Short mmCIF file of C-alpha atoms in Angstrom, two decimals:
data_model
loop_
_atom_site.label_atom_id
_atom_site.label_comp_id
_atom_site.label_asym_id
_atom_site.label_seq_id
_atom_site.Cartn_x
_atom_site.Cartn_y
_atom_site.Cartn_z
CA MET O 1 27.26 21.00 -13.18
CA ARG O 2 24.87 23.16 -12.99
CA ARG O 3 21.53 22.22 -11.11
CA ALA O 4 23.16 19.41 -9.74
CA CYS O 5 20.01 18.62 -7.81
CA GLU O 6 18.16 17.77 -11.25
CA TRP O 7 19.04 14.68 -12.48
CA GLY O 8 17.30 11.20 -13.89
CA ASP O 9 19.55 8.89 -15.43
CA GLU O 10 20.35 5.37 -14.31
CA ASP O 11 24.14 6.06 -13.85
CA MET O 12 23.93 8.89 -11.77
CA ALA O 13 20.87 7.17 -9.94
CA ARG O 14 22.80 4.02 -8.61
CA PHE O 15 24.42 6.65 -6.09
CA VAL O 16 21.48 7.88 -4.93
CA ARG O 17 19.28 6.12 -1.93
CA TRP O 18 16.46 5.70 -4.22
CA THR O 19 17.69 4.09 -6.26
CA ALA O 20 16.73 2.88 -9.87
CA LEU O 21 16.62 5.47 -12.12
CA ALA O 22 17.01 3.64 -14.87
CA GLY O 23 15.82 2.29 -17.85
CA ALA O 24 13.08 3.00 -20.81
CA ALA O 25 9.77 2.36 -20.76
CA LEU O 26 6.03 3.82 -21.32
CA LEU O 27 2.17 3.56 -20.21
CA VAL O 28 -0.73 1.77 -19.61
CA ALA O 29 -4.91 2.38 -21.13
CA GLY O 30 -7.90 3.41 -19.45
CA CYS O 31 -9.31 6.57 -17.57
CA SER O 32 -7.85 7.33 -14.29
CA ALA O 33 -9.97 8.20 -11.00
CA GLY O 34 -9.88 11.72 -9.53
CA SER O 35 -10.22 12.54 -5.90
CA SER O 36 -13.12 13.99 -4.30
CA ALA O 37 -13.48 17.80 -4.90
CA ASP O 38 -11.56 18.88 -1.54
CA GLY O 39 -8.90 16.40 -2.50
CA LYS O 40 -8.86 14.71 1.00
CA SER O 41 -10.63 11.89 0.22
CA GLY O 42 -10.35 9.10 -1.97
CA ALA O 43 -13.10 8.03 -4.47
CA SER O 44 -14.98 5.22 -5.11
CA PRO O 45 -12.96 1.61 -6.19
CA GLY O 46 -14.61 2.25 -9.90
CA GLY O 47 -13.01 5.67 -9.38
CA ASP O 48 -14.19 9.42 -9.93
CA THR O 49 -13.23 10.13 -13.58
CA ALA O 50 -13.81 13.35 -14.58
CA SER O 51 -17.00 13.37 -16.17
CA SER O 52 -15.60 15.77 -19.01
CA ALA O 53 -12.61 17.37 -19.91
CA SER O 54 -11.93 21.02 -18.92
CA ALA O 55 -12.14 23.04 -21.83
CA SER O 56 -9.72 25.84 -20.74
CA ASP O 57 -6.44 26.12 -19.30
CA ALA O 58 -5.20 28.58 -16.90
CA SER O 59 -5.16 31.67 -18.86
CA GLY O 60 -8.63 31.15 -20.23
CA ALA O 61 -7.55 29.65 -23.81
CA VAL O 62 -10.01 27.79 -24.86
CA LEU O 63 -8.28 24.14 -25.76
CA PRO O 64 -9.24 22.51 -28.66
CA ALA O 65 -11.45 18.78 -28.44
CA SER O 66 -8.73 17.24 -30.55
CA LEU O 67 -6.25 17.66 -27.33
CA THR O 68 -8.69 17.51 -24.35
CA SER O 69 -10.67 14.42 -25.63
CA GLN O 70 -7.64 12.52 -27.63
CA LYS O 71 -7.47 9.04 -27.13
CA LEU O 72 -4.32 7.79 -25.88
CA ALA O 73 -2.94 4.18 -27.51
CA TRP O 74 -1.49 2.05 -25.41
CA GLY O 75 0.63 -0.98 -26.22
CA ARG O 76 3.94 -2.42 -25.71
CA CYS O 77 6.83 -0.46 -24.52
CA THR O 78 9.78 -0.24 -27.11
CA GLY O 79 13.19 1.35 -26.72
CA THR O 80 15.30 0.09 -24.01
CA THR O 81 12.50 -1.46 -21.94
CA ASP O 82 10.84 -4.37 -23.87
CA SER O 83 11.14 -6.59 -20.77
CA PRO O 84 8.50 -6.98 -17.92
CA ALA O 85 9.69 -4.15 -15.66
CA PRO O 86 9.56 -4.51 -11.60
CA GLY O 87 6.25 -3.66 -9.70
CA GLY O 88 3.78 -3.92 -12.33
CA ASP O 89 2.87 -4.38 -16.30
CA TRP O 90 4.33 -1.09 -17.96
CA GLN O 91 2.48 -0.03 -21.17
CA CYS O 92 3.41 2.92 -23.43
CA ALA O 93 1.81 5.94 -25.08
CA THR O 94 2.15 9.38 -26.82
CA LEU O 95 0.00 12.26 -25.74
CA LYS O 96 -0.26 15.52 -28.00
CA ALA O 97 0.44 18.76 -27.12
CA PRO O 98 0.65 22.16 -28.27
CA LEU O 99 4.12 22.85 -29.54
CA ASP O 100 3.11 26.84 -28.53
CA TRP O 101 0.93 26.89 -25.52
CA SER O 102 -0.01 30.38 -26.76
CA LYS O 103 -1.79 29.04 -29.94
CA PRO O 104 -3.28 25.51 -28.70
CA GLY O 105 -4.81 24.93 -32.06
CA GLY O 106 -1.46 24.95 -33.99
CA ARG O 107 1.31 22.30 -34.25
CA THR O 108 1.75 19.89 -31.65
CA ILE O 109 4.32 17.50 -30.51
CA GLY O 110 4.15 13.99 -29.37
CA LEU O 111 5.23 13.40 -25.44
CA ALA O 112 5.98 9.93 -24.23
CA LEU O 113 3.99 8.64 -21.34
CA ILE O 114 4.26 5.26 -19.04
CA ARG O 115 1.58 4.08 -16.52
CA SER O 116 1.48 0.80 -14.61
CA LYS O 117 -2.33 0.35 -13.19
CA ALA O 118 -3.12 0.36 -9.37
CA THR O 119 -2.46 -3.19 -7.95
CA GLY O 120 -5.18 -3.46 -5.53
CA GLY O 121 -8.50 -1.87 -4.75
CA ASN O 122 -10.38 1.25 -3.60
CA ARG O 123 -8.19 3.19 -6.71
CA ILE O 124 -7.52 7.14 -5.74
CA GLY O 125 -6.85 7.94 -9.59
CA SER O 126 -3.48 8.58 -11.26
CA LEU O 127 -0.18 9.48 -9.51
CA LEU O 128 2.21 11.75 -11.77
CA PHE O 129 5.76 11.64 -10.90
CA ASN O 130 8.86 14.00 -12.04
CA PHE O 131 11.93 12.79 -10.86
CA GLY O 132 13.98 15.91 -11.66
CA GLY O 133 16.80 17.80 -13.77
CA PRO O 134 15.21 19.43 -15.67
CA GLY O 135 16.20 16.97 -18.37
CA GLY O 136 15.05 13.76 -16.23
CA SER O 137 13.53 10.69 -18.12
CA GLY O 138 10.26 9.61 -16.11
CA VAL O 139 9.76 7.14 -18.95
CA SER O 140 13.33 5.73 -18.03
CA THR O 141 13.23 6.19 -14.51
CA MET O 142 9.77 5.11 -13.15
CA PRO O 143 9.67 1.32 -13.85
CA GLY O 144 12.46 0.86 -11.32
CA TYR O 145 11.28 3.40 -9.09
CA SER O 146 8.09 1.56 -8.77
CA ALA O 147 9.88 -0.44 -6.38
CA ILE O 148 10.26 2.13 -3.62
CA VAL O 149 6.40 2.72 -3.51
CA PRO O 150 4.45 0.01 -3.18
CA LYS O 151 1.63 1.12 -1.14
CA LEU O 152 1.19 3.99 -3.31
CA HIS O 153 0.97 1.50 -6.34
CA GLU O 154 -1.97 0.03 -4.91
CA ARG O 155 -4.39 2.68 -4.70
CA TYR O 156 -2.83 4.79 -7.65
CA ASP O 157 -2.26 4.14 -11.35
CA LEU O 158 1.82 5.29 -11.26
CA VAL O 159 2.38 7.43 -14.28
CA SER O 160 5.31 9.57 -15.60
CA TRP O 161 6.72 11.15 -18.74
CA ASP O 162 9.52 12.54 -20.76
CA PRO O 163 8.93 16.49 -20.56
CA ARG O 164 8.99 18.27 -24.06
CA GLY O 165 12.69 18.39 -25.28
CA VAL O 166 13.59 15.40 -23.22
CA GLY O 167 14.10 11.73 -24.31
CA ALA O 168 11.42 10.39 -26.14
CA SER O 169 9.52 13.64 -26.15
CA GLU O 170 11.44 15.64 -28.82
CA GLY O 171 14.44 15.29 -26.96
CA ILE O 172 17.06 17.43 -27.74
CA ARG O 173 20.87 16.69 -28.53
CA CYS O 174 23.29 19.52 -28.68
CA ARG O 175 26.34 17.70 -29.66
CA SER O 176 28.03 14.70 -31.01
CA ASP O 177 29.92 12.13 -28.17
CA GLN O 178 32.80 13.44 -29.78
CA GLN O 179 32.21 16.87 -29.42
CA ILE O 180 31.07 16.10 -25.76
CA GLN O 181 34.59 14.58 -25.06
CA ALA O 182 36.57 17.14 -26.41
CA ALA O 183 34.49 19.72 -24.38
CA GLU O 184 35.58 18.26 -21.50
CA THR O 185 38.90 19.82 -21.86
CA VAL O 186 37.97 23.26 -21.38
CA ASP O 187 38.34 24.42 -18.05
CA ALA O 188 35.52 25.34 -16.33
CA THR O 189 37.21 27.49 -13.88
CA PRO O 190 39.46 29.31 -16.17
CA ASP O 191 42.81 30.80 -14.67
CA ASP O 192 43.64 33.71 -17.36
CA ALA O 193 42.69 35.29 -20.27
CA ALA O 194 43.17 32.65 -22.86
CA GLU O 195 41.05 30.33 -20.84
CA GLU O 196 38.15 32.38 -20.20
CA THR O 197 38.03 33.31 -23.47
CA ALA O 198 37.84 29.24 -24.27
CA TYR O 199 35.13 28.60 -21.56
CA LEU O 200 32.89 31.49 -23.07
CA LYS O 201 33.71 30.28 -26.48
CA ASP O 202 32.53 26.61 -26.20
CA ALA O 203 29.76 27.98 -24.05
CA ALA O 204 28.22 29.99 -26.78
CA ALA O 205 28.86 27.27 -29.36
CA PHE O 206 26.93 24.70 -26.94
CA GLY O 207 23.75 27.36 -27.24
CA LYS O 208 24.51 27.15 -31.44
CA GLY O 209 24.72 23.72 -31.18
CA CYS O 210 21.12 23.31 -29.54
CA GLU O 211 19.34 25.65 -31.25
CA LYS O 212 20.67 23.77 -34.58
CA ALA O 213 19.18 20.75 -33.23
CA ALA O 214 16.02 21.95 -31.80
CA GLY O 215 14.97 24.75 -34.52
CA GLU O 216 11.54 25.94 -33.23
CA LEU O 217 11.07 23.85 -29.92
CA LEU O 218 14.03 25.66 -28.46
CA ALA O 219 11.32 28.81 -27.43
CA HIS O 220 8.67 26.17 -25.68
CA VAL O 221 10.08 23.73 -23.31
CA SER O 222 10.16 26.09 -20.17
CA THR O 223 8.90 24.61 -16.66
CA THR O 224 5.75 26.69 -17.71
CA ASP O 225 4.64 24.88 -20.85
CA THR O 226 5.35 21.19 -18.77
CA ALA O 227 2.94 22.35 -16.30
CA ARG O 228 0.33 22.94 -18.73
CA ASP O 229 1.07 19.70 -20.47
CA MET O 230 0.60 18.32 -17.04
CA ASP O 231 -3.27 19.58 -16.83
CA LEU O 232 -3.83 18.18 -20.44
CA MET O 233 -2.16 15.05 -19.17
CA ARG O 234 -4.63 15.22 -15.99
CA GLN O 235 -7.43 15.87 -18.16
CA VAL O 236 -6.50 13.28 -20.95
CA LEU O 237 -6.39 10.62 -17.97
CA GLY O 238 -9.85 11.59 -16.98
CA ASP O 239 -8.96 12.77 -13.29
CA THR O 240 -10.71 15.69 -11.80
CA LYS O 241 -7.95 16.53 -9.62
CA MET O 242 -4.08 16.52 -9.84
CA HIS O 243 -2.15 14.25 -8.02
CA TYR O 244 1.59 14.78 -8.07
CA PHE O 245 4.77 13.36 -6.90
CA GLY O 246 7.90 15.98 -7.61
CA ILE O 247 11.58 15.77 -6.47
CA SER O 248 14.39 17.96 -6.74
CA TYR O 249 13.46 20.09 -9.83
CA GLY O 250 9.94 18.41 -10.17
CA THR O 251 9.26 20.69 -7.00
CA GLU O 252 9.66 24.01 -8.77
CA LEU O 253 7.68 22.61 -11.87
CA GLY O 254 5.06 21.46 -9.19
CA GLY O 255 4.94 24.73 -7.62
CA VAL O 256 4.30 26.49 -10.96
CA TYR O 257 1.49 23.93 -11.75
CA ALA O 258 -0.39 24.77 -8.44
CA HIS O 259 0.13 28.69 -9.37
CA LEU O 260 -1.28 28.16 -12.75
CA PHE O 261 -4.04 25.78 -11.61
CA PRO O 262 -4.82 25.97 -8.06
CA SER O 263 -7.99 24.45 -8.21
CA LYS O 264 -6.88 21.59 -9.49
CA VAL O 265 -4.59 20.72 -6.96
CA GLY O 266 -5.49 17.54 -5.52
CA ARG O 267 -2.51 15.72 -3.21
CA LEU O 268 0.92 16.99 -4.16
CA ILE O 269 4.13 15.97 -2.54
CA LEU O 270 7.41 18.06 -3.42
CA ASP O 271 10.34 16.47 -1.97
CA ALA O 272 14.04 17.66 -2.24
CA VAL O 273 12.73 21.37 -2.71
CA VAL O 274 14.02 23.77 -5.02
CA ASP O 275 13.83 27.14 -3.62
CA PRO O 276 11.71 29.43 -5.49
CA THR O 277 12.47 32.71 -4.17
CA ALA O 278 16.07 32.45 -5.95
CA ASP O 279 17.26 33.48 -9.11
CA ALA O 280 20.10 31.93 -11.03
CA VAL O 281 23.01 33.02 -9.12
CA GLY O 282 21.19 32.83 -5.90
CA ASN O 283 20.35 29.30 -6.63
CA ALA O 284 23.99 28.34 -7.32
CA LEU O 285 24.78 29.56 -3.82
CA ASN O 286 22.55 27.76 -2.43
CA GLN O 287 23.93 24.59 -4.12
CA THR O 288 27.71 25.54 -3.14
CA ARG O 289 26.47 25.96 0.43
CA GLY O 290 24.33 22.57 0.14
CA PHE O 291 27.19 20.36 -1.40
CA GLN O 292 29.82 22.20 1.30
CA ARG O 293 27.36 21.28 3.76
CA ALA O 294 27.55 17.84 2.54
CA LEU O 295 31.06 17.53 2.05
CA ASN O 296 31.50 18.27 5.62
CA ASP O 297 29.14 15.59 6.78
CA TYR O 298 31.07 13.43 4.71
CA LEU O 299 34.35 14.54 5.82
CA LYS O 300 33.15 14.43 9.89
CA SER O 301 31.66 10.75 8.84
CA THR O 302 35.53 9.55 8.28
CA GLY O 303 36.87 11.19 11.37
CA GLN O 304 38.45 14.34 9.73
CA ASP O 305 38.07 17.55 10.48
CA PRO O 306 35.98 19.39 8.05
CA LYS O 307 38.34 22.90 7.61
CA LYS O 308 41.51 20.68 7.20
CA GLY O 309 39.48 17.92 5.07
CA THR O 310 38.28 20.83 2.59
CA ARG O 311 41.35 22.25 2.58
CA LYS O 312 43.03 18.87 1.27
CA ILE O 313 40.56 18.58 -1.32
CA ALA O 314 41.17 22.16 -2.64
CA ALA O 315 44.86 21.36 -2.67
CA LEU O 316 44.15 18.40 -4.65
CA LEU O 317 41.75 19.87 -7.21
CA LYS O 318 44.45 23.08 -7.67
CA ARG O 319 47.44 20.06 -8.48
CA ILE O 320 45.01 18.55 -10.73
CA ASP O 321 44.08 21.83 -12.82
CA ALA O 322 47.85 22.50 -13.19
CA LYS O 323 48.36 18.68 -14.10
CA PRO O 324 45.43 16.46 -14.98
CA LEU O 325 45.78 13.09 -13.96
CA LYS O 326 46.56 9.57 -15.76
CA THR O 327 43.70 7.22 -16.04
CA SER O 328 43.90 3.28 -16.69
CA SER O 329 41.57 4.36 -19.67
CA GLY O 330 44.48 6.50 -21.29
CA ARG O 331 42.04 9.81 -20.40
CA GLU O 332 42.78 12.41 -18.52
CA LEU O 333 41.19 13.22 -15.17
CA THR O 334 41.29 17.54 -15.52
CA GLN O 335 39.83 19.28 -12.55
CA THR O 336 36.40 19.92 -13.71
CA LEU O 337 35.94 15.96 -14.10
CA ALA O 338 37.58 15.75 -10.72
CA VAL O 339 35.08 18.06 -9.35
CA THR O 340 32.02 16.25 -10.85
CA GLY O 341 33.32 13.13 -9.53
CA ILE O 342 33.69 14.54 -5.92
CA VAL O 343 29.90 15.85 -6.48
CA LEU O 344 28.20 12.50 -7.64
CA PRO O 345 28.75 10.27 -4.43
CA LEU O 346 27.46 13.35 -2.09
CA TYR O 347 23.85 12.30 -3.27
CA SER O 348 23.59 9.39 -1.00
CA GLU O 349 25.21 8.68 2.07
CA GLU O 350 25.66 4.99 0.68
CA SER O 351 27.75 5.90 -1.68
CA TRP O 352 30.25 8.02 0.43
CA PRO O 353 32.83 4.99 0.96
CA THR O 354 33.44 5.35 -3.05
CA LEU O 355 34.23 8.75 -2.69
CA THR O 356 36.84 8.08 -0.22
CA ALA O 357 38.44 5.36 -2.31
CA ALA O 358 38.59 7.55 -5.41
CA LEU O 359 40.02 10.20 -3.56
CA LYS O 360 42.69 8.18 -2.07
CA SER O 361 43.41 6.68 -5.50
CA ALA O 362 43.73 10.91 -6.75
CA GLU O 363 45.93 11.63 -3.88
CA ASN O 364 48.30 8.67 -5.05
CA GLY O 365 48.40 9.94 -9.14
CA ASP O 366 45.49 7.79 -10.13
CA GLY O 367 42.43 9.68 -11.30
CA SER O 368 40.83 6.23 -12.68
CA ALA O 369 38.30 6.24 -9.90
CA LEU O 370 37.06 9.87 -9.64
CA LEU O 371 36.64 10.01 -13.68
CA SER O 372 34.37 6.93 -13.39
CA LEU O 373 32.35 8.61 -10.83
CA ALA O 374 32.16 11.89 -13.26
CA ASP O 375 31.52 9.63 -16.33
CA GLY O 376 28.59 8.43 -14.37
CA TYR O 377 27.23 11.89 -13.84
CA ASN O 378 27.94 12.73 -17.20
CA GLU O 379 25.98 9.38 -18.27
CA ARG O 380 29.21 8.17 -20.51
CA ASP O 381 29.19 4.42 -20.98
CA ALA O 382 32.05 2.30 -21.85
CA SER O 383 31.91 2.74 -25.54
CA GLY O 384 32.01 6.32 -25.00
CA HIS O 385 28.40 7.22 -25.90
CA TYR O 386 27.26 10.16 -23.50
CA GLY O 387 23.74 10.95 -22.36
CA THR O 388 21.50 13.33 -22.97
CA THR O 389 20.21 15.06 -19.76
CA THR O 390 22.49 17.70 -19.50
CA HIS O 391 21.67 18.96 -22.39
CA SER O 392 17.62 19.09 -22.03
CA GLN O 393 18.42 20.07 -18.49
CA ARG O 394 20.19 23.34 -20.16
CA VAL O 395 17.81 24.20 -22.49
CA ILE O 396 15.03 24.28 -20.05
CA SER O 397 16.88 26.16 -17.41
CA CYS O 398 18.21 28.79 -19.92
CA LEU O 399 14.56 29.30 -21.20
CA ASP O 400 13.22 29.59 -17.88
CA ASP O 401 15.98 31.95 -16.60
CA LYS O 402 16.50 35.64 -17.25
CA GLN O 403 19.12 36.64 -15.21
CA ARG O 404 22.43 35.78 -17.31
CA PRO O 405 25.49 37.48 -15.65
CA THR O 406 28.47 38.37 -17.84
CA ALA O 407 32.13 37.12 -17.11
CA ALA O 408 32.95 40.52 -15.48
CA GLU O 409 29.90 40.20 -12.80
CA THR O 410 30.83 36.74 -12.32
CA LYS O 411 34.33 37.56 -11.37
CA LYS O 412 33.28 40.19 -9.22
CA ARG O 413 31.20 37.62 -7.19
CA LEU O 414 33.70 34.57 -6.91
CA ALA O 415 35.54 35.26 -3.72
CA GLU O 416 31.82 34.90 -2.17
CA PHE O 417 31.11 31.45 -3.83
CA GLU O 418 34.66 30.42 -2.67
CA LYS O 419 34.16 31.81 0.67
CA VAL O 420 30.99 29.51 1.04
CA SER O 421 33.08 26.23 -0.80
CA PRO O 422 37.06 26.17 -1.61
CA VAL O 423 35.92 22.95 -3.28
CA PHE O 424 32.49 24.13 -5.19
CA GLY O 425 32.65 27.37 -5.18
CA ASP O 426 34.86 28.75 -8.22
CA PHE O 427 33.25 25.82 -10.16
CA LEU O 428 29.69 26.90 -9.30
CA GLY O 429 30.38 30.57 -9.53
CA TRP O 430 32.02 30.54 -13.15
CA ASP O 431 29.02 28.23 -13.98
CA THR O 432 26.88 30.93 -13.58
CA ALA O 433 28.72 33.03 -16.40
CA GLY O 434 29.14 29.92 -18.64
CA TRP O 435 25.88 28.26 -18.12
CA CYS O 436 23.37 30.15 -20.58
CA HIS O 437 26.23 32.49 -22.16
CA ASP O 438 25.11 33.98 -25.82
CA TRP O 439 21.57 31.98 -25.29
CA PRO O 440 19.95 31.85 -28.22
CA VAL O 441 16.56 32.47 -26.50
CA ALA O 442 15.62 34.88 -24.01
CA GLY O 443 14.98 33.96 -20.40
CA GLU O 444 11.34 34.21 -19.01
CA PHE O 445 11.89 34.91 -15.21
CA ASP O 446 13.92 35.76 -12.67
CA HIS O 447 12.44 33.32 -10.28
CA PRO O 448 9.25 30.86 -10.71
CA GLN O 449 6.01 32.04 -9.72
CA VAL O 450 4.67 29.58 -7.02
CA SER O 451 1.74 31.29 -5.48
CA ALA O 452 -1.05 29.34 -5.17
CA ALA O 453 -4.18 30.66 -3.01
CA GLY O 454 -7.07 28.81 -2.96
CA ALA O 455 -5.11 25.07 -3.37
CA ALA O 456 -5.55 22.17 -1.29
CA PRO O 457 -2.65 21.93 1.45
CA ILE O 458 0.52 20.40 -0.52
CA LEU O 459 3.60 18.75 1.28
CA LEU O 460 7.02 19.68 1.17
CA VAL O 461 9.92 17.33 2.52
CA GLY O 462 13.09 18.89 3.27
CA ASN O 463 16.11 17.33 3.96
CA THR O 464 18.69 18.86 6.70
CA GLY O 465 21.75 17.04 4.50
CA ASP O 466 20.75 17.59 1.12
CA PRO O 467 23.30 18.72 -0.97
CA ALA O 468 21.36 19.86 -4.15
CA THR O 469 18.60 20.91 -2.78
CA PRO O 470 19.48 22.58 0.30
CA TYR O 471 16.65 22.19 3.45
CA GLU O 472 15.73 25.91 3.58
CA GLY O 473 14.12 25.80 0.01
CA ALA O 474 10.98 23.69 1.72
CA ARG O 475 10.38 26.88 4.32
CA ARG O 476 10.54 29.15 1.23
CA MET O 477 8.54 26.95 -0.84
CA ALA O 478 6.16 26.54 1.79
CA ASP O 479 5.66 30.37 2.42
CA ALA O 480 5.56 31.18 -1.36
CA LEU O 481 2.71 28.89 -1.43
CA GLY O 482 0.95 30.71 0.64
CA LYS O 483 -0.59 30.25 3.89
CA GLY O 484 -2.93 27.17 4.38
CA VAL O 485 -0.86 26.01 1.41
CA GLY O 486 2.61 24.99 1.81
CA VAL O 487 3.40 22.20 5.09
CA GLU O 488 6.88 21.51 6.05
CA LEU O 489 8.18 18.07 6.78
CA THR O 490 11.68 18.07 7.56
CA TRP O 491 13.88 14.90 7.78
CA LYS O 492 17.18 15.34 9.86
CA GLY O 493 19.01 13.08 7.13
CA GLU O 494 21.71 12.82 4.33
CA GLY O 495 21.50 12.68 0.80
CA HIS O 496 19.03 13.81 -1.86
CA GLY O 497 15.30 13.55 -1.35
CA ALA O 498 13.84 11.99 1.90
CA TYR O 499 10.97 9.55 0.94
CA GLY O 500 12.10 6.24 0.58
CA SER O 501 16.06 6.90 2.09
CA GLY O 502 15.43 4.98 5.32
CA SER O 503 13.01 7.01 7.40
CA ASP O 504 9.58 5.18 8.56
CA CYS O 505 8.62 8.62 9.98
CA VAL O 506 9.02 10.35 6.19
CA ASP O 507 7.33 7.55 4.62
CA SER O 508 4.36 6.81 6.69
CA THR O 509 3.45 10.68 6.78
CA VAL O 510 3.71 10.85 2.89
CA ASN O 511 1.78 7.66 2.51
CA SER O 512 -1.16 8.92 4.98
CA TYR O 513 -1.16 12.24 2.57
CA LEU O 514 -1.41 10.77 -0.43
CA LEU O 515 -3.66 7.74 0.49
CA ASP O 516 -6.03 8.88 3.22
CA GLY O 517 -5.31 12.52 2.79
CA THR O 518 -4.02 12.83 6.18
CA VAL O 519 -2.01 16.65 6.18
CA PRO O 520 0.42 16.62 8.89
CA LYS O 521 1.25 19.67 11.30
CA ASP O 522 3.12 22.27 9.43
CA GLY O 523 6.89 21.88 10.76
CA LYS O 524 6.77 18.20 11.71
CA VAL O 525 10.34 16.95 12.33
CA CYS O 526 11.60 13.61 11.52
CA SER O 527 14.83 12.44 13.01
#
């Protein structure tokens, strides 16, 4: 369940306030406009397109014209989105990007893009979206999400993409459906030596499967690689500045982009902000706190005492660990699947009643409802086919994360995790040992570099009830970006993410920033 903040699929998204992380599509033709150099005002109706593409990337490496001047062949979207998508006409194309950014003239890979042109006048340019993960498909998500951003669509071309290693962009599948289902019987919170051996053996096998499936690509799917891809998109789309909307993991990606290309920052919104100062274990602890905080809020909403309610759920999980529950499908609900089923509805206050019903059924000995929720999180459909978001999520984050705790190191800290949350602590604590265990490729950093001195102001939105990216991350990102760059907006709400979640204050502040260049006062709070 690692990086639960980072998602991007239809089944998971139906439980999230901003809906519709669905389908699969692609993008529209033509050069898009950039904003003025200071990033504060919109372009003329015809657009202030970049007169010439930048010839080098942030490292100073000269990029070949075959990349910066490539013409995208827009056409009808194929795959799972053949019918018109809501909110605009969608077309698709493939962008060529270097497999290895240290060798920009070498082998290329294809990145799938989607776009719908601005629906009104006074067009500003392209607004690039990343919906999180890592591993979430922007190609699948963008058409559905466009219903959330109609005002932005009037003046921006809505653009998204499948990052490298995801979906239609050389997407990596590490296991077959049968192997995934078999692995669900492995206890992710081992209680003895035999279970610990099985857990680590399964983790190592997953990495080997990824290596076999991805080959050379496995070493080139980092957040830094994707940030460089973004700037190539900016150039090919014809924008002088990058206008960007990053959600969840997309906020980390946006921060890394700003660090690499501060002079190219236009208007960047980072919503549901990842703490850039935390390492792999720190992120796991942050999520443990965040999910327990959301669980407490859920329990309060049902009239329960959070401490008593938490103990009751922890006791239920302990019973399921000893004896998995039967379900109507014939499959068993294990403790690991039960925790996953509890996690999913915490992403949205609207889905809390679903959690109430599922927990009641489990207490009565029927695990069907929690299993259904876990299947939604794991992208399992009725036919037993699983999606690959978690595969891409793992290969990207394991390439990013240098920290690889051993089982012995993890066990020393389990008490700390369990103290924070008796429900999620053991699960997320063990995850730090298993997630990248015996991974075939070394990690790149302890935590991402996001300092962006000289960049235009970047708006960060934190939600006090966010389970997956606790709101403290917004302040830490603001400080890490640098004085005068990071501007924090806080929403006192529930669920993962704030924009489009029902707060007129949040939506109007974000819209004013993106449409008019109006930067709010740092520390503004929306209730």
